[in-house]
Each structure stands twice: as C-alpha cells, then as structure tokens.
Amino acid sequence: MARSNEVSINESKMVVPLNTWVLISNFKLAYNLLRRPDGTFNRHLAEFLDRKVAANANPVDRVFSFDVIVDRATNLLCRIYRPSDTDDPPNVADLEKPVKSESSHTVPVIVFFHGGSFAHSSANSAIYDTLCRRLVGLCKAVVVSVNYRRAPEHRYPCAYDDGWTVLNWVKSRTWLESKDSKVHIFLAGDSSGGNIAHHVALKAAESESGIEVLGNILLNPMFGGELRTESEKRLDGKYFVSVQDRDWYWRAFLPDGADRDHPACNPFGPKAASLVGVKFPKSLVVVAGLDLVQDWQMAYVEGLKEAGQQVKDLYLEKATIGFYLLPNNAHFHTVMDEIKKFVGSIC
Amino acid sequence: MVPYETAAAAPPIPIGNPPASSSSSSSNTIIPKPPEIDGLLAGAGYKVRSSDLRHVAQRLERLETAMLNSPSQQLSLLASDAVLYNPSDLSTWVDSLLSELNQSQSLPSLPSDLSDLMSNPTALDGSWMDQQLPPPTAAVHNQQPPQLTVVTAVEEDSGIRLVHMLMTCAEYVQRGELALAGSLIQDMQSLLTRVNTGCGIGKVAGYFIDALGRRVFAAGGGGGVPGGSAYENEILYHHFYEACPYLKFAHFTANQAILEAFDGHDCVHVVDFNLMHGLQWPALIQALALRPGGPPLLRLTGIGPPSPDGRDSLREIGLRLAELARSVNVRFAFRGVAAARLEDVKPWMLQVNPKEAVAVNSIMQLHKLLGPGSPGDPARPAPIDAVLGWIRSLNPKIMTVVEQESNHNQPAFLDRFTESLYYYSTMFDSLDACALQPEKALAEMYIQREICNVVSCEGSARLERHEPLANWRERLTRAGFRPLHLGSNAFKQASMLLTLFSAEGYCVEENEGCLTLGWHSRPLIAASAWHAVAETAVGAVSDVPVVGGVVL
C-alpha cells in the first residue's frame, strides 16, 4: 500500500511542474477530508477551504466581472466576464452595455460550468475566476460562469436545471446580441462542468425552445459507467484521482438507487437515448492522457461520431487533470489555442 | 433590488473607479507580488514562497501517507472536530493537518519527521509570516488593483436611467459644478416618482438622491445626517441588529475569539468601544459562566456618548448586565466611560489592571478615527494612530475588529459615491429578505444615516470612513499588531447560525484568517482579531498566530 503510494507520488511529480503538483495535491488531500464514507459532505469545511475571489467591475488585464442573480428562488448566481477596451475603469459604462456597440464582429457568449466533480468549487473560486478571465481574452467573448447547485445536497438534475435556466436567461438578454441580433452561445466546462455542458446542450437540442448552441467545449469531462475500463484500472490512484473517489461523487450526484449507467453519467450507455438525428452542437473534447476517466471520454467522442455528430477530440498524452489551471505547461497553451480556433471557426 | 420577475431590462448599477483608489485584496490574474511568492499559486489563492515549494511538497507527501494510514472515519472526524486556520498559507496549513492527524492517531511510535516537528517549533511557524509584513514605509494602496464588486438582479429600464443620472450628478459634484448637480437632482426626484421606490433600485437611489441633495443644497456644505440624537441612534441600531445578521455575526465572531483568548485567565477585562445596549455581552457572560473550571472575574468597560438628558444610560446598561451576570454566578464589574468621540478617551479612564487579560472590542468604530481630527498642532499624531497606540499600551490579549468591507474613504468623491452605491445596494438587497416590521423600516433608516454621512458630509463631520480589510491589515500591522486567525470552528458556527436565523443568500467566507459576511458573493463586513506584539519584537514575528492555539 505504502509502496504503491510512493510510486504514484513520484510518478505524478514527474509529469507536472512543482507548483501544479502542490496545487492539485492540496486539493486532493483536502477533498479527502471532505468526503465522508456515509456519502455526506463536509460543506462547511469545503466553503472554509475554497479560495474565492470577489467580482471586480474594474478591468484587470482588460477584463471586468460582475455577478448577477438569475433566479432568486434558487439563489442562482452567475458571474459575467466582459472584455474592456482599455484598462481605465468603465466610465459610467453600463455593465450590460450591448455587446454589439463594442464590436462589429460576432461576440461569442460562452456559458461556463466550473468543475469540481459536482460537489466542489463555485463560480467565484479563484482557479475558475482565473480560467474564465483567460477565455474572455482568448476568444474575445463574454463568459457567463454558472454557480450551479452542487451535490450531495442537490442531486441530479439540479445542476442541469440551473444550466438550462442560465441558457434561457442568456438567450433572452438583448445586450448579449451581436450585430445580427442573435446571441451566439457556446457551452463550456471542465470535469463535471463538461458533463453539465453536454446535458444542457442536449436539452436545448431536444426541447422546442429554439435555442441554438453553436459549440460545446469539454475539458476532461466527467463521464463514467458501471464497467471498469482499462484506463481506470491502469491509472487508479496514480495521478491525483482514484476510482474510489469517482464512485463517491457519482453516488453523491446521481439519484438514489441509480447506478453509473444512468444516462447522466453514461450518455452513450445502455440506458441512454440515441443522439442520432438530434441537432447537437459541434463539440471540442479535450482528453488528458493521464486521466483515469479517459476511456469514458473517448467513448463519448466515439458515441458522438457514431450518432453523426461533429466532434473534434484533442488527446494530450502526458497531461493530468487540472493541467489547464496554471499556464505553466505546453498542454495549457495547446488547449487554449484549440479553443480559440474552435470558437473562431464557428463565430 | 427588485425581486426577480420575468426577464426584463437590465442592470442598475454602473461603475467608475479610478485606478488610484485602494481596494480589498483580490487575486485576479497578474498582480505584483513580493518576488518570493509563487505568482501562479497566488492567483489560485495560495501563498507559498517559491523557495518553499519543495518543502511544502514533501509535507504534502507525508500528509498523504498519514491520511492513507488513517481509517476514513477518523479523517471525517478530524475534519469535523479539528480547528483549522488560514488555508491560504499552505505551508502552515499542511503542517497543522499533519500534526492534527498524528495526534489523533493511536500509533505509539511516531515517524521521525514528526518528532522533528515537535522538537523544532519554528518549523510550524511558517516563517513565511515574516514576509507578510510590509516595510514600514510602504504605501497603503499601490499594490492591488482596485476592486469593485457588483451583484445585480434583473431591473427596470427607469432604474438604469436613474443610476446613470446619479453617477453623472456625482461627477458634477466632484468637479464642483453644483448648479448642474442641483438641476440633475431635481430631475432625478421627478423620475423617482415614476419608479417603484418600495424596493430595489428605486429605494436605494432615493436615499442617494436625498444625500446628494443635502450636500449640494445645504448651506455651507456638509449636509449633515438627518436628525440623530444618541437615543435615536440606539433605537435604529437595535432594529438593524434584529433585521439582519451583520451585527449578530460581528458579536458572535468577536465573542468566540475573546472567549478563546481568555482561556486560562481568572481576571479578564473587556473594553467595548461602543456599548449601545450591550447586546453583545449577555452571550459572552453566559459562555464564561459555562466554561470548564468556572468563570473568571469579568470586568466590562463600556464606552459610549454622554447622555444629554442627565440619564446615565451607560450605567443603566451596566446594571442590567450585572443582573444577568449575578444570575449565572459570574463575578462582574462594570464601568461606563462617556466620551463623545473615541479619540477623547484616555487609557487611564479604562483603569486596566496589569494582571488582567484585556480584550478590546471594536465593532464598526475604528473607521471613525480616520478623519482629519481636531485642527491645531500638526505634530500631534492622527487620531487613529493615537488610539491604536494606547490600545497597544494596554497590551491586550486580543483586539477584535469588525468593519464594513468597502472603501468609502477614497479621496475622490466620485469613487466614494460609486463604491457606496454598490455596497448599500447589496446591503439593501439583503434586507429585502427580512420580513419583520418595524425592524426592517428602522434598519433602513439606520443604513440611510450611514449613506448620508458618506455622501453628504466632509471633514470631521464625515465619520463613516469605511475601509476594506486589506487596508486595516496593513494599518494594524504597521501599528504593531499581529493577526490572531479565526478558524474553521468560528466559520462553521457562523455559517450554521446564518442557516438557522437568516434568509438564504448570506454567505460567510474565510479570508486569510479573517471571516467576512456578505450577501451572495459580495462580502459586506469583515471580522478580524489581533494582538499586540511586544515593543522590541516589531518586525520579527516569532509566535504562531492562532486563537486558542498553543503559542510555541
């Protein structure tokens, strides 16, 4: 036991920069404290530990942010990030000044779902605030980060419902319309956020809402199934993540009594409906080669292809989870470029 | 803010903050940091010196091994019971977890690294703390980008117009164009009649328009607060206390810290900078009564304004508290100190006994000392420095400080105006959740007086000079105080209290050893605890700053 632990520590240390290793290991160990064997979660300690940042309506590196209460009934909050032309404080500029007045180009609106395996983090977590800010500059986009309700207090489908609420809200904001009077919407997310993006896009496609999602960007999306895949067995506990903790989070999110073949977890599994003929957005799926979930992620990619959907997968052999949190590795830059190209090619 | 209805217009509150203003700390993207700190981890909210990374990594490895050797029940128990502090300071954090884990394990022999820890106390003190002290001459404001937090809800169109006009008016005021400002005020007043002033933006805008009016139309500038006898203030304060959790949180958090600081002391003395009705103290008296080993002798010195009508209101409160103390068998003595201003208080008035453990308690008082002070001898220290100086001379075991988490003391009027517009909008929004009347109405009046003071007063009349936690940290550190961190137990209890007693939407956050209470994602008040270091030790930190923890 101890020996394999040593081995795994040494292996993971060799593939990421030291500060990344410290960051992700710290998360891992802190999260171990928060998950209780009986399935409950130490939410107070989780909130105490989470490093948060407040929104800042003054631009920092040409990006400013503000929070909006989208639904008072569920206290659903979003953080909106917008590009600024200058570093000067907005001069009586409306926070919700129409985006078309600031750009003659189409302005992508990226609805972002932070990760955290459905249980951790918030829209105002420092790591996600940083990531969203990057996306603004990268894609010249407005980013809407959703502070969705988390497991285990709020199981499936709460997170999806919150995503759907925000999608509708975004669609109806005239200030988010580009010059062609349309809101150009992308969904994006990492880990559980990627999972949410898929399901919200699916709902949009299947409903008669007429909401068109132009593209989905899934970073290390969280999927799974009852089967134990090869990558899960091979990489269990080696690079910050274990099958046991994945199982815990699924039990916390999925309805009581459901197993991991529930379509929320396994969208191309035995219990899922077919996506053939569904007007599903183009997808960019980023898979980290040292993520034990990769077999499920590649199965997702295959599933989309087999259903006739457009998907590009980016497989990064030596990347671990969380590689996109700090800009100190080549994978980070590769992915940022891909995201930029992906959004640019559609918008 | 108006309660959410179907999708309609847009945002109420515009912005405008010149970069020169000070701010609360944030970690958005690239911020100049002392070169030793790893910038990327800082962006994620963690402070680790680059040179310490390896050491922290080793500790993390040890922690992982220790956790693997613990049954998961034990880990959960540790998580619930252990009191943990300041997660931003990774090095100390990991070490404290390690020591907690090793203590809770029944393994007889400890690995050699742990005995290193125990015999080498400085390993625990996270000498990174030294790095936190700014050089004495560091300017207060130049490091962080200005922070302006906005939480908005769906609003009406006329609300946006109103806010635009408010900002424009404030700009006119700043530029001295009072005639233009005045005519805009009249326009706004008429627009107000068409806006729903019962709630949301209409309500807040109304108060700000009123405050601007006082400033612009009052003879001789300095509009002054509506009415305001001490007695009236007390009533409003009491209703503010009942209507929303800010004061309760302040009292609760401060009491928790004071209780821990008094641990092991038989003679304790609390100096309350603003007694009011003494609402904070029954809970502390009862907690002391219940403390294992029995209560100490408690002295309470309450400072408050003199009563104009001959009543000795301080003494009356003291008598009631004494009655309560008697009923729970706590030996208690009270002393009232009547002073119109905190800077008029002299330490000898407090009659502090050198053998006592002293707690100084300041709930929203220190900011009043940031004004210009009495004219006269320019060589006299500023009121804040004078007061912090004598507090230090009392050598308090703890000083609890609660302040509004916003910068309403920026030199430029427009900046103050903008920031207070956002701040009070959020506060009013939170008040909307309160159903109690007349508490809510009177609480609003209480807040209105603050708004008036921030917007329409200047000079020594402007008492509400709120500054954010980052500024207070710097100021108190320069004055020779060191933080006593508030931990996960205080955090948890505050969160639980909120769940029980308040509407959803209130949010407690941990901020490098301090706790903030806010509405949704916007912190509105910040609570911190401090102790004074010995005169000779300024600049060289040698103690582990935890409340109730062992000082190594």
GROMACS .gro file of C-alpha atoms in nm, chain A residues 25 88 91 94 103 109 132 154 157 187 193 205 212-213 253 269 281-282 298 303 306 344:
model
   22
   25SER     CA    1  -0.220   1.754  -0.435
   88ASP     CA    2  -0.938   5.254  -1.748
   91ASN     CA    3  -1.670   5.543  -1.736
   94ASP     CA    4  -2.329   5.009  -1.829
  103SER     CA    5  -1.767   4.511  -3.152
  109VAL     CA    6  -2.106   3.417  -2.536
  132CYS     CA    7  -1.287   3.243  -1.720
  154HIS     CA    8  -2.857   1.894  -0.468
  157PRO     CA    9  -3.091   1.710  -1.217
  187LEU     CA   10  -2.127   2.590  -2.366
  193GLY     CA   11  -1.882   2.116  -1.587
  205ALA     CA   12  -3.144   2.036  -2.889
  212GLU     CA   13  -2.919   2.702  -3.069
  213VAL     CA   14  -2.592   2.615  -2.902
  253PHE     CA   15  -2.481   1.324  -0.770
  269GLY     CA   16  -2.451   0.373  -2.227
  281PRO     CA   17  -2.371   2.134  -3.135
  282LYS     CA   18  -2.024   2.081  -3.270
  298MET     CA   19  -1.303   0.866  -2.571
  303GLY     CA   20  -2.059   0.797  -2.934
  306GLU     CA   21  -2.148   0.726  -3.437
  344GLY     CA   22  -1.324   3.133  -3.411
   0.00000   0.00000   0.00000
